[in-house]
């Protein structure tokens, strides 16, 4: 086993968050830079620092900085005896949404890293009204923390020379006046959730970025084991021998062609006294997808190191749950395998018996994700899941349909889907439902087995999802196809190049919302 080293570890970033009032005495050293969130309108019409305002106006006139959202400008200003560095960060006019705040913080963070600034200060108006649409201190703090963490994350590289890269170390939010009662508590709660969610997303991104030789199924299992032990969660790593005893024929079939045996990874997070109202989170953990005997073409195949993005997302959620410990119950199930062609590999035409007892005719060995998820969903049910969400880089077809702008979703329960979409809005991630008419279910029928694993080109993202949903056996279920959203080909906004950690935020928000159910129960 190749050790993947520190890149699979998380457990809380070192970033420090402070909140101070403008009247508090200054600590010895000032920040390396000040973040100034400002729109074009404000540059001309708000009452700003008397020295700063004319400078900003001339920047606009010279078209150097226009206050556009997504733009930043580094401005050194001479103050009596030293320079103060401002990171000007554009914003939309009017009150901001949580999403706009998160984005702005990410852009400011990126500028700070480029500048080598480690300690930042940012003014927060104590009256939330003009600043934020939702006007809640908790949501504001959460969005800012997520933005600062995600905007400063960058994929690791493996060059021989490792130039030192600046890290954000400390961010001080400075309040400009008195606050309403409860503000400080809400702010601190927002900082706690925002920084935990940031950590969860960063963990997911790191796992996704690991090359296939540095993350084989046993490495993913090791990362899960370390995570579970860090937070005292129950964990079970099912090896090949036990997979065979249990009858997980679909996962075994997909893993057969690889020198690195498949495993089923289970983590239980129990946040209440009784194991009830359990949510199953099932993530596709293909550490590399060559397509198997139905081999993929060569160009772009290297992106298949990210075919465990679903597993990374659910592990990221477990990281957040471990840090925050909400009153909810979650079982995480990650079927993990490497899809390789080999003398022993599964072949087109093979008939496989899944854990559920259903048989599957393998028509295309490259449709391996739905196979491993079939056993994952069945196993989550066996462990007490009452509703299931699966997350997977499942089809190229979803990227054809929605591009990289939205995660495609399929469900058997429209109310459940509405809840998840509400959570995704809060999280600032796009989830778009695809239909699940009976005609699509019919396409899964096989001449020789209960199901076929490939249905051809038509409605590919939907039929792939419904294949997985078959194994939910009528339990409320949602499938999230992140093939288009889990990997970013360029740096922008919150995203660095590489793994995005998409769905950590949405899933965390939805899971959090389940706390209410325990609050109303005796
Ligand atoms: N992992 C791929 C899907 C994928 C494609 C993820 C592009 C990320 C980017 C999946 O296992 C796959 O190969 N799907 C096939 C299904 C087909 C054989 C029915 C596909 O989409 O072509
Ligand atoms: Mn495949
Ligand atoms: Zn795949």
Short mmCIF file of C-alpha atoms and ligand atoms in Angstrom, two decimals:
data_model
loop_
_atom_site.label_atom_id
_atom_site.label_comp_id
_atom_site.label_asym_id
_atom_site.label_seq_id
_atom_site.Cartn_x
_atom_site.Cartn_y
_atom_site.Cartn_z
CA UNK A 1 0.00 0.00 0.00
CA UNK A 2 1.34 3.41 -0.96
CA UNK A 3 0.93 5.85 1.91
CA UNK A 4 -1.00 8.87 0.81
CA UNK A 5 0.44 10.99 3.60
CA UNK A 6 -0.96 14.09 5.15
CA UNK A 7 -3.25 15.00 2.28
CA UNK A 8 -6.04 12.73 3.46
CA UNK A 9 -5.97 14.16 6.97
CA UNK A 10 -8.09 17.01 8.20
CA UNK A 11 -9.49 17.69 11.62
CA UNK A 12 -9.77 21.46 11.69
CA UNK A 13 -7.71 24.03 9.83
CA UNK A 14 -5.41 26.30 11.79
CA UNK A 15 -7.28 29.44 10.76
CA UNK A 16 -8.20 31.76 13.66
CA UNK A 17 -11.31 33.91 13.63
CA UNK A 18 -11.73 37.01 15.78
CA UNK A 19 -14.48 39.52 16.31
CA UNK A 20 -13.76 42.95 17.69
CA UNK A 21 -15.51 46.25 18.03
CA UNK A 22 -14.04 49.31 16.37
CA UNK A 23 -13.75 50.78 19.89
CA UNK A 24 -11.69 47.91 21.30
CA UNK A 25 -8.05 48.87 21.82
CA UNK A 26 -5.85 47.71 18.95
CA UNK A 27 -3.61 44.78 19.58
CA UNK A 28 0.10 45.33 19.02
CA UNK A 29 0.44 44.35 15.38
CA UNK A 30 -2.09 45.47 12.80
CA UNK A 31 -3.28 43.13 10.03
CA UNK A 32 -1.22 42.46 6.89
CA UNK A 33 -4.15 43.73 4.86
CA UNK A 34 -7.67 45.07 5.20
CA UNK A 35 -10.49 43.64 3.12
CA UNK A 36 -12.82 46.36 1.87
CA UNK A 37 -16.03 45.06 0.30
CA UNK A 38 -17.26 47.87 -1.88
CA UNK A 39 -19.52 48.50 -4.86
CA UNK A 40 -19.18 51.15 -7.55
CA UNK A 41 -22.13 53.08 -6.17
CA UNK A 42 -20.63 53.11 -2.67
CA UNK A 43 -17.35 54.47 -3.98
CA UNK A 44 -19.18 57.60 -5.05
CA UNK A 45 -22.07 57.85 -2.61
CA UNK A 46 -21.22 56.23 0.71
CA UNK A 47 -19.35 58.21 3.32
CA UNK A 48 -15.98 56.52 3.35
CA UNK A 49 -12.62 57.28 4.87
CA UNK A 50 -11.85 60.84 3.73
CA UNK A 51 -8.40 59.94 2.55
CA UNK A 52 -9.49 56.75 0.80
CA UNK A 53 -12.54 57.97 -1.10
CA UNK A 54 -10.81 60.20 -3.68
CA UNK A 55 -8.27 57.46 -4.34
CA UNK A 56 -11.05 54.95 -4.98
CA UNK A 57 -12.84 57.39 -7.26
CA UNK A 58 -9.73 57.90 -9.33
CA UNK A 59 -9.30 54.12 -9.58
CA UNK A 60 -12.80 53.94 -11.07
CA UNK A 61 -12.07 56.79 -13.46
CA UNK A 62 -8.85 55.10 -14.57
CA UNK A 63 -10.78 51.79 -14.88
CA UNK A 64 -8.37 50.06 -12.52
CA UNK A 65 -11.06 48.99 -10.07
CA UNK A 66 -14.77 49.47 -10.67
CA UNK A 67 -16.32 47.66 -7.73
CA UNK A 68 -17.55 44.82 -9.94
CA UNK A 69 -18.35 41.56 -8.10
CA UNK A 70 -15.49 39.12 -8.69
CA UNK A 71 -12.88 41.85 -9.10
CA UNK A 72 -10.15 42.72 -6.60
CA UNK A 73 -7.46 45.38 -6.43
CA UNK A 74 -4.51 45.70 -4.08
CA UNK A 75 -4.15 49.27 -2.84
CA UNK A 76 -1.36 50.45 -0.53
CA UNK A 77 -2.28 53.64 1.36
CA UNK A 78 0.20 55.80 3.24
CA UNK A 79 -0.94 56.37 6.84
CA UNK A 80 1.28 58.90 8.67
CA UNK A 81 4.29 56.64 9.08
CA UNK A 82 3.46 53.33 7.37
CA UNK A 83 1.60 51.75 4.46
CA UNK A 84 -1.72 50.05 5.00
CA UNK A 85 -2.68 47.53 2.34
CA UNK A 86 -6.29 47.33 1.24
CA UNK A 87 -7.72 44.40 -0.65
CA UNK A 88 -10.53 46.11 -2.53
CA UNK A 89 -13.19 43.55 -3.31
CA UNK A 90 -16.10 44.34 -5.62
CA UNK A 91 -19.69 43.54 -4.68
CA UNK A 92 -23.19 43.87 -6.10
CA UNK A 93 -25.24 46.92 -5.13
CA UNK A 94 -27.81 46.63 -2.36
CA UNK A 95 -27.95 44.01 0.37
CA UNK A 96 -25.96 40.86 -0.40
CA UNK A 97 -27.15 37.28 -0.37
CA UNK A 98 -25.19 34.68 1.57
CA UNK A 99 -23.97 33.39 -1.80
CA UNK A 100 -22.62 36.79 -2.84
CA UNK A 101 -20.87 37.22 0.50
CA UNK A 102 -19.29 33.78 0.22
CA UNK A 103 -18.03 34.58 -3.26
CA UNK A 104 -16.66 37.97 -2.25
CA UNK A 105 -14.76 36.45 0.68
CA UNK A 106 -13.31 33.84 -1.66
CA UNK A 107 -12.02 36.47 -4.07
CA UNK A 108 -10.55 38.50 -1.21
CA UNK A 109 -8.84 35.37 0.13
CA UNK A 110 -7.30 34.62 -3.24
CA UNK A 111 -5.94 38.16 -3.50
CA UNK A 112 -4.56 37.87 0.04
CA UNK A 113 -2.71 34.66 -0.81
CA UNK A 114 -1.18 36.25 -3.89
CA UNK A 115 -0.08 39.15 -1.73
CA UNK A 116 1.37 36.87 0.92
CA UNK A 117 -0.92 38.37 3.58
CA UNK A 118 -1.57 36.02 6.49
CA UNK A 119 -3.62 38.20 8.82
CA UNK A 120 -6.65 40.03 7.49
CA UNK A 121 -9.13 42.46 8.93
CA UNK A 122 -12.56 43.17 7.53
CA UNK A 123 -15.21 45.67 8.58
CA UNK A 124 -18.69 44.33 9.24
CA UNK A 125 -21.58 46.78 9.61
CA UNK A 126 -23.26 45.98 12.91
CA UNK A 127 -26.62 46.78 11.35
CA UNK A 128 -27.13 43.84 9.05
CA UNK A 129 -29.97 45.57 7.15
CA UNK A 130 -28.00 47.24 4.37
CA UNK A 131 -25.41 44.53 4.28
CA UNK A 132 -27.28 41.30 3.86
CA UNK A 133 -30.62 40.20 2.43
CA UNK A 134 -31.20 37.55 5.07
CA UNK A 135 -30.03 39.94 7.80
CA UNK A 136 -28.88 37.19 10.07
CA UNK A 137 -25.55 37.35 11.78
CA UNK A 138 -25.13 33.59 11.85
CA UNK A 139 -25.62 33.17 8.11
CA UNK A 140 -23.33 36.12 7.43
CA UNK A 141 -20.48 34.77 9.55
CA UNK A 142 -20.92 31.28 8.12
CA UNK A 143 -20.83 32.49 4.52
CA UNK A 144 -17.74 34.64 5.11
CA UNK A 145 -15.83 31.83 6.81
CA UNK A 146 -16.70 29.36 4.06
CA UNK A 147 -15.60 31.89 1.46
CA UNK A 148 -12.27 32.68 3.11
CA UNK A 149 -11.42 29.00 3.55
CA UNK A 150 -12.49 27.87 0.10
CA UNK A 151 -10.97 30.84 -1.72
CA UNK A 152 -7.60 30.16 -0.16
CA UNK A 153 -7.56 26.41 -0.92
CA UNK A 154 -5.38 25.30 -3.80
CA UNK A 155 -4.56 21.85 -5.12
CA UNK A 156 -1.28 20.40 -3.99
CA UNK A 157 1.38 19.79 -6.61
CA UNK A 158 4.14 17.23 -6.69
CA UNK A 159 7.02 19.19 -8.17
CA UNK A 160 10.45 18.57 -6.72
CA UNK A 161 10.80 22.16 -5.55
CA UNK A 162 8.05 23.22 -3.14
CA UNK A 163 7.93 27.03 -3.05
CA UNK A 164 6.45 28.22 0.22
CA UNK A 165 2.83 29.27 -0.19
CA UNK A 166 1.26 31.80 2.15
CA UNK A 167 -1.60 30.53 4.30
CA UNK A 168 -4.33 32.64 5.79
CA UNK A 169 -3.81 32.46 9.52
CA UNK A 170 -6.08 34.95 11.16
CA UNK A 171 -9.15 36.90 10.16
CA UNK A 172 -10.53 39.64 12.36
CA UNK A 173 -14.03 40.91 11.73
CA UNK A 174 -14.40 44.45 12.99
CA UNK A 175 -17.83 45.73 13.98
CA UNK A 176 -18.50 49.40 13.42
CA UNK A 177 -20.99 49.97 16.22
CA UNK A 178 -23.24 48.52 18.93
CA UNK A 179 -25.06 45.28 18.16
CA UNK A 180 -28.44 43.83 18.97
CA UNK A 181 -28.74 41.31 21.79
CA UNK A 182 -27.90 37.81 20.62
CA UNK A 183 -25.69 39.07 17.80
CA UNK A 184 -22.42 37.82 19.25
CA UNK A 185 -23.75 34.32 20.01
CA UNK A 186 -25.23 34.05 16.52
CA UNK A 187 -22.01 35.29 14.95
CA UNK A 188 -19.92 32.77 16.84
CA UNK A 189 -22.27 29.93 15.89
CA UNK A 190 -21.92 31.02 12.26
CA UNK A 191 -18.14 31.03 12.52
CA UNK A 192 -18.17 27.52 14.01
CA UNK A 193 -20.36 26.08 11.25
CA UNK A 194 -18.66 28.03 8.48
CA UNK A 195 -15.20 26.93 9.48
CA UNK A 196 -16.28 23.29 9.93
CA UNK A 197 -18.02 23.25 6.57
CA UNK A 198 -14.94 24.84 5.02
CA UNK A 199 -12.85 22.05 6.53
CA UNK A 200 -15.26 19.42 5.21
CA UNK A 201 -15.13 20.82 1.68
CA UNK A 202 -11.33 21.10 1.78
CA UNK A 203 -11.06 17.46 2.90
CA UNK A 204 -13.31 16.40 0.02
CA UNK A 205 -11.24 18.42 -2.47
CA UNK A 206 -7.96 16.94 -1.25
CA UNK A 207 -9.23 13.39 -1.50
CA UNK A 208 -10.62 14.06 -4.97
CA UNK A 209 -7.31 15.52 -6.17
CA UNK A 210 -5.18 12.57 -5.09
CA UNK A 211 -3.84 10.68 -8.12
CA UNK A 212 -5.00 7.11 -8.62
CA UNK A 213 -1.67 5.62 -7.55
CA UNK A 214 -1.73 7.54 -4.25
CA UNK A 215 -5.35 6.76 -3.43
CA UNK A 216 -6.38 3.14 -3.96
CA UNK A 217 -9.42 1.68 -2.16
CA UNK A 218 -7.40 0.80 0.96
CA UNK A 219 -6.14 4.41 1.18
CA UNK A 220 -9.68 5.75 1.02
CA UNK A 221 -10.59 3.28 3.78
CA UNK A 222 -7.61 4.47 5.82
CA UNK A 223 -8.70 8.10 5.46
CA UNK A 224 -12.20 7.15 6.61
CA UNK A 225 -10.81 5.19 9.54
CA UNK A 226 -8.71 8.14 10.68
CA UNK A 227 -11.68 10.49 10.36
CA UNK A 228 -13.94 8.19 12.38
CA UNK A 229 -11.33 7.70 15.09
CA UNK A 230 -10.72 11.44 15.30
CA UNK A 231 -14.35 11.98 16.28
CA UNK A 232 -15.10 8.73 18.07
CA UNK A 233 -17.49 7.42 15.43
CA UNK A 234 -18.21 3.75 14.82
CA UNK A 235 -16.44 2.53 11.67
CA UNK A 236 -16.40 -0.70 9.71
CA UNK A 237 -14.13 -1.51 6.77
CA UNK A 238 -15.40 -4.59 4.98
CA UNK A 239 -12.63 -6.43 3.12
CA UNK A 240 -13.00 -8.63 0.05
CA UNK A 241 -13.45 -11.83 2.04
CA UNK A 242 -16.30 -10.37 4.07
CA UNK A 243 -17.83 -8.78 0.96
CA UNK A 244 -18.05 -12.30 -0.46
CA UNK A 245 -19.58 -13.70 2.74
CA UNK A 246 -22.18 -10.92 2.77
CA UNK A 247 -22.96 -11.38 -0.94
CA UNK A 248 -21.97 -7.98 -2.29
CA UNK A 249 -21.65 -9.36 -5.81
CA UNK A 250 -21.91 -6.04 -7.63
CA UNK A 251 -19.07 -4.33 -5.75
CA UNK A 252 -16.94 -7.47 -6.03
CA UNK A 253 -17.55 -7.68 -9.77
CA UNK A 254 -16.42 -4.11 -10.38
CA UNK A 255 -13.29 -4.61 -8.26
CA UNK A 256 -12.28 -7.95 -9.78
CA UNK A 257 -9.94 -6.57 -12.44
CA UNK A 258 -7.80 -4.59 -10.00
CA UNK A 259 -4.74 -5.53 -7.97
CA UNK A 260 -6.24 -3.36 -5.20
CA UNK A 261 -9.26 -5.18 -3.80
CA UNK A 262 -12.63 -3.43 -3.33
CA UNK A 263 -13.91 -2.52 0.12
CA UNK A 264 -17.12 -1.26 1.68
CA UNK A 265 -16.53 1.60 4.11
CA UNK A 266 -19.12 2.37 6.78
CA UNK A 267 -19.14 5.19 9.34
CA UNK A 268 -21.99 5.72 11.79
CA UNK A 269 -22.58 9.13 13.27
CA UNK A 270 -25.04 8.92 16.15
CA UNK A 271 -26.06 12.31 17.50
CA UNK A 272 -29.09 11.24 19.56
CA UNK A 273 -29.69 8.64 22.28
CA UNK A 274 -31.50 6.25 19.99
CA UNK A 275 -30.58 5.07 16.50
CA UNK A 276 -33.69 6.36 14.75
CA UNK A 277 -34.63 8.67 11.90
CA UNK A 278 -31.41 7.55 10.21
CA UNK A 279 -30.23 9.10 6.95
CA UNK A 280 -28.05 7.01 4.65
CA UNK A 281 -25.39 8.90 2.69
CA UNK A 282 -23.91 6.69 -0.01
CA UNK A 283 -20.92 7.92 -2.02
CA UNK A 284 -19.37 6.40 -5.14
CA UNK A 285 -15.75 5.58 -4.36
CA UNK A 286 -14.14 4.52 -7.65
CA UNK A 287 -10.52 5.53 -7.05
CA UNK A 288 -9.81 5.26 -10.78
CA UNK A 289 -12.16 4.44 -13.66
CA UNK A 290 -10.50 3.09 -16.79
CA UNK A 291 -13.86 1.79 -17.96
CA UNK A 292 -12.67 -1.80 -17.45
CA UNK A 293 -12.99 -4.16 -20.43
CA UNK A 294 -15.26 -1.52 -22.03
CA UNK A 295 -12.14 0.65 -21.93
CA UNK A 296 -12.49 4.44 -22.10
CA UNK A 297 -10.63 6.36 -24.78
CA UNK A 298 -7.33 7.82 -23.68
CA UNK A 299 -7.91 11.54 -23.92
CA UNK A 300 -9.13 13.00 -20.64
CA UNK A 301 -8.97 9.68 -18.81
CA UNK A 302 -6.70 11.24 -16.19
CA UNK A 303 -9.74 13.11 -14.83
CA UNK A 304 -11.04 9.73 -13.66
CA UNK A 305 -8.84 10.13 -10.55
CA UNK A 306 -11.87 12.12 -9.40
CA UNK A 307 -14.34 9.25 -9.78
CA UNK A 308 -14.49 9.02 -5.99
CA UNK A 309 -15.89 12.58 -5.72
CA UNK A 310 -19.13 11.21 -4.25
CA UNK A 311 -17.21 9.35 -1.55
CA UNK A 312 -15.18 12.49 -0.87
CA UNK A 313 -18.40 14.52 -0.49
CA UNK A 314 -19.96 12.19 2.08
CA UNK A 315 -16.67 11.96 3.98
CA UNK A 316 -16.57 15.75 3.99
CA UNK A 317 -20.04 15.77 5.56
CA UNK A 318 -18.85 13.33 8.25
CA UNK A 319 -15.95 15.69 9.00
CA UNK A 320 -18.45 18.49 9.62
CA UNK A 321 -20.71 16.27 11.75
CA UNK A 322 -17.72 15.15 13.79
CA UNK A 323 -16.72 18.73 14.51
CA UNK A 324 -20.21 20.14 15.14
CA UNK A 325 -22.10 17.15 16.58
CA UNK A 326 -25.70 18.08 15.69
CA UNK A 327 -28.58 15.95 17.01
CA UNK A 328 -29.05 13.77 13.92
CA UNK A 329 -28.23 10.22 12.88
CA UNK A 330 -26.33 9.41 9.72
CA UNK A 331 -24.86 6.25 8.30
CA UNK A 332 -22.24 6.83 5.61
CA UNK A 333 -21.61 4.02 3.16
CA UNK A 334 -18.81 4.15 0.59
CA UNK A 335 -18.34 1.26 -1.80
CA UNK A 336 -14.81 1.67 -3.12
CA UNK A 337 -13.02 -0.10 -5.98
CA UNK A 338 -10.69 0.50 -8.89
CA UNK A 339 -12.25 -0.22 -12.30
CA UNK A 340 -9.53 -1.96 -14.35
CA UNK A 341 -9.34 -4.26 -17.39
CA UNK A 342 -7.60 -7.54 -16.57
CA UNK A 343 -7.72 -11.27 -17.16
CA UNK A 344 -9.97 -11.56 -14.16
CA UNK A 345 -12.14 -8.49 -14.85
CA UNK A 346 -15.91 -8.49 -15.23
CA UNK A 347 -16.97 -8.64 -18.92
CA UNK A 348 -19.90 -7.45 -21.02
CA UNK A 349 -22.54 -10.18 -20.91
CA UNK A 350 -21.67 -11.31 -17.39
CA UNK A 351 -24.61 -11.72 -15.02
CA UNK A 352 -24.02 -10.60 -11.44
CA UNK A 353 -26.03 -11.19 -8.27
CA UNK A 354 -26.23 -8.06 -6.10
CA UNK A 355 -26.53 -7.94 -2.30
CA UNK A 356 -30.29 -7.36 -2.71
CA UNK A 357 -30.62 -10.66 -4.59
CA UNK A 358 -31.48 -8.85 -7.82
CA UNK A 359 -29.45 -9.94 -10.80
CA UNK A 360 -27.79 -7.55 -13.24
CA UNK A 361 -26.76 -8.11 -16.82
CA UNK A 362 -23.52 -6.22 -17.39
CA UNK A 363 -23.71 -4.65 -20.82
CA UNK A 364 -20.97 -2.10 -20.32
CA UNK A 365 -18.25 -2.44 -17.69
CA UNK A 366 -17.85 1.34 -17.77
CA UNK A 367 -21.27 1.66 -16.11
CA UNK A 368 -19.60 0.55 -12.87
CA UNK A 369 -20.78 3.33 -10.58
CA UNK A 370 -24.39 2.19 -10.46
CA UNK A 371 -23.20 -1.35 -9.69
CA UNK A 372 -21.19 -0.43 -6.60
CA UNK A 373 -23.91 1.99 -5.48
CA UNK A 374 -26.52 -0.77 -5.76
CA UNK A 375 -24.77 -2.73 -3.01
CA UNK A 376 -24.06 0.49 -1.10
CA UNK A 377 -27.73 1.49 -1.02
CA UNK A 378 -28.84 -2.03 -0.02
CA UNK A 379 -26.30 -2.06 2.78
CA UNK A 380 -27.29 1.41 4.05
CA UNK A 381 -30.87 0.11 4.30
CA UNK A 382 -29.70 -2.95 6.21
CA UNK A 383 -27.96 -0.63 8.70
CA UNK A 384 -31.20 1.20 9.45
CA UNK A 385 -31.31 4.05 6.93
CA UNK A 386 -34.86 5.33 6.55
CA UNK A 387 -34.04 7.71 3.72
CA UNK A 388 -31.10 7.65 1.37
CA UNK A 389 -29.09 10.14 -0.63
CA UNK A 390 -26.48 8.81 -3.03
CA UNK A 391 -23.79 11.06 -4.49
CA UNK A 392 -21.82 9.99 -7.53
CA UNK A 393 -19.79 11.03 -10.54
CA UNK A 394 -22.14 8.75 -12.42
CA UNK A 395 -22.55 9.84 -16.03
CA UNK A 396 -21.03 11.94 -18.78
CA UNK A 397 -24.65 12.46 -19.83
CA UNK A 398 -25.38 14.72 -16.86
CA UNK A 399 -22.62 17.05 -18.00
CA UNK A 400 -24.10 17.06 -21.51
CA UNK A 401 -27.47 18.02 -20.01
CA UNK A 402 -26.46 20.59 -17.35
CA UNK A 403 -22.80 21.39 -18.01
CA UNK A 404 -20.70 22.25 -15.01
CA UNK A 405 -23.29 24.65 -13.63
CA UNK A 406 -25.57 22.25 -11.78
CA UNK A 407 -25.69 18.86 -10.13
CA UNK A 408 -28.38 16.64 -11.67
CA UNK A 409 -30.83 15.03 -9.27
CA UNK A 410 -33.22 12.09 -9.56
CA UNK A 411 -35.74 11.05 -6.89
CA UNK A 412 -38.71 8.88 -6.00
CA UNK A 413 -39.99 11.49 -3.51
CA UNK A 414 -40.73 15.06 -4.62
CA UNK A 415 -41.15 16.43 -1.08
CA UNK A 416 -37.73 15.12 -0.10
CA UNK A 417 -36.32 16.70 -3.28
CA UNK A 418 -37.83 20.08 -2.39
CA UNK A 419 -36.16 19.94 1.02
CA UNK A 420 -32.82 19.18 -0.58
CA UNK A 421 -33.20 21.99 -3.10
CA UNK A 422 -33.96 24.41 -0.27
CA UNK A 423 -30.76 23.27 1.46
CA UNK A 424 -28.79 23.65 -1.78
CA UNK A 425 -29.96 27.27 -2.12
CA UNK A 426 -28.74 28.08 1.37
CA UNK A 427 -25.46 26.36 0.52
CA UNK A 428 -25.08 28.23 -2.75
CA UNK A 429 -24.81 25.06 -4.84
CA UNK A 430 -27.05 24.37 -7.83
CA UNK A 431 -29.13 21.19 -7.84
CA UNK A 432 -31.54 20.60 -10.75
CA UNK A 433 -34.10 17.76 -10.74
CA UNK A 434 -34.43 15.45 -13.73
CA UNK A 435 -37.74 13.63 -14.35
CA UNK A 436 -38.38 10.00 -13.45
CA UNK A 437 -41.36 8.94 -15.58
CA UNK A 438 -42.31 5.22 -15.77
CA UNK A 439 -40.93 5.09 -19.31
CA UNK A 440 -37.45 5.60 -17.90
CA UNK A 441 -37.82 2.82 -15.32
CA UNK A 442 -38.90 0.48 -18.17
CA UNK A 443 -35.59 1.07 -19.94
CA UNK A 444 -33.76 -0.78 -17.14
CA UNK A 445 -35.32 -4.15 -18.03
CA UNK A 446 -33.04 -6.95 -19.21
CA UNK A 447 -33.81 -10.06 -21.29
CA UNK A 448 -31.83 -12.34 -18.99
CA UNK A 449 -31.64 -10.64 -15.58
CA UNK A 450 -33.65 -8.34 -13.31
CA UNK A 451 -31.82 -5.28 -14.58
CA UNK A 452 -29.35 -4.22 -17.25
CA UNK A 453 -26.54 -1.90 -16.24
CA UNK A 454 -26.51 0.15 -19.41
CA UNK A 455 -29.40 1.46 -21.47
CA UNK A 456 -27.60 3.23 -24.29
CA UNK A 457 -27.34 6.93 -24.96
CA UNK A 458 -30.90 8.08 -24.40
CA UNK A 459 -31.71 9.73 -21.04
CA UNK A 460 -28.42 8.36 -19.73
CA UNK A 461 -28.25 10.45 -16.56
CA UNK A 462 -31.82 9.57 -15.58
CA UNK A 463 -31.65 5.82 -16.21
CA UNK A 464 -28.33 5.58 -14.37
CA UNK A 465 -29.92 7.28 -11.37
CA UNK A 466 -33.04 5.11 -11.49
CA UNK A 467 -30.88 1.98 -11.60
CA UNK A 468 -29.48 3.02 -8.21
CA UNK A 469 -32.93 4.03 -6.95
CA UNK A 470 -34.26 0.53 -7.63
CA UNK A 471 -32.22 -0.63 -4.65
CA UNK A 472 -33.84 1.90 -2.29
CA UNK A 473 -36.89 -0.40 -2.51
CA UNK A 474 -39.37 2.43 -2.05
CA UNK A 475 -37.57 4.32 0.73
CA UNK A 476 -37.39 8.07 0.13
CA UNK A 477 -34.31 8.44 -2.04
CA UNK A 478 -32.39 11.12 -3.94
CA UNK A 479 -29.57 10.58 -6.38
CA UNK A 480 -27.09 13.41 -7.02
CA UNK A 481 -25.01 13.10 -10.19
CA UNK A 482 -21.94 15.30 -9.67
CA UNK A 483 -20.02 14.21 -12.80
CA UNK A 484 -20.25 17.78 -14.14
CA UNK A 485 -19.77 19.69 -10.90
CA UNK A 486 -17.17 17.79 -8.86
CA UNK A 487 -14.19 18.73 -10.98
CA UNK A 488 -13.23 22.25 -12.04
CA UNK A 489 -11.01 22.81 -15.07
CA UNK A 490 -10.23 26.38 -14.08
CA UNK A 491 -9.94 28.53 -10.98
CA UNK A 492 -12.96 30.76 -10.34
CA UNK A 493 -14.90 32.13 -7.40
CA UNK A 494 -14.92 29.57 -4.63
CA UNK A 495 -13.33 26.92 -6.79
CA UNK A 496 -9.72 26.01 -7.30
CA UNK A 497 -8.62 23.85 -10.21
CA UNK A 498 -9.42 20.19 -9.54
CA UNK A 499 -11.84 18.71 -7.04
CA UNK A 500 -14.61 21.07 -5.89
CA UNK A 501 -15.99 19.18 -2.89
CA UNK A 502 -19.43 19.88 -4.32
CA UNK A 503 -22.45 18.73 -2.25
CA UNK A 504 -20.64 18.83 1.10
CA UNK A 505 -22.38 22.14 1.77
CA UNK A 506 -25.80 21.12 0.47
CA UNK A 507 -25.81 17.79 2.29
CA UNK A 508 -24.60 19.38 5.50
CA UNK A 509 -27.38 21.99 5.37
CA UNK A 510 -30.00 19.33 4.74
CA UNK A 511 -28.70 17.07 7.51
CA UNK A 512 -28.63 20.05 9.89
CA UNK A 513 -32.25 20.81 9.06
CA UNK A 514 -33.15 17.34 10.42
CA UNK A 515 -32.32 18.47 13.97
CA UNK A 516 -35.78 20.04 14.11
CA UNK A 517 -37.36 16.62 13.87
CA UNK A 518 -35.70 15.59 17.12
CA UNK A 519 -36.61 18.91 18.74
CA UNK A 520 -40.33 18.28 18.28
CA UNK A 521 -40.15 14.64 19.33
CA UNK A 522 -40.32 13.90 23.08
N1 LIG B 1 -17.21 7.86 -14.05
C1 LIG B 1 -17.94 7.83 -15.26
C2 LIG B 1 -18.77 9.09 -15.48
C3 LIG B 1 -18.01 10.38 -15.65
C4 LIG B 1 -17.81 10.92 -16.89
C5 LIG B 1 -17.58 11.10 -14.55
C6 LIG B 1 -17.15 12.12 -17.04
C7 LIG B 1 -16.92 12.30 -14.68
C8 LIG B 1 -16.70 12.82 -15.93
C9 LIG B 1 -18.90 6.65 -15.26
O1 LIG B 1 -18.45 5.52 -14.59
C10 LIG B 1 -19.10 6.24 -16.68
O2 LIG B 1 -18.16 5.80 -17.28
N2 LIG B 1 -20.32 6.38 -17.19
C11 LIG B 1 -20.63 6.02 -18.51
C12 LIG B 1 -21.93 5.25 -18.52
C13 LIG B 1 -22.23 4.55 -19.82
C14 LIG B 1 -21.22 3.44 -20.05
C15 LIG B 1 -23.63 3.97 -19.77
C16 LIG B 1 -20.73 7.28 -19.35
O3 LIG B 1 -21.22 8.29 -18.84
O4 LIG B 1 -20.28 7.27 -20.48
MN1 LIG B 2 -17.27 4.27 -15.78
ZN1 LIG B 3 -17.08 5.84 -13.09
#
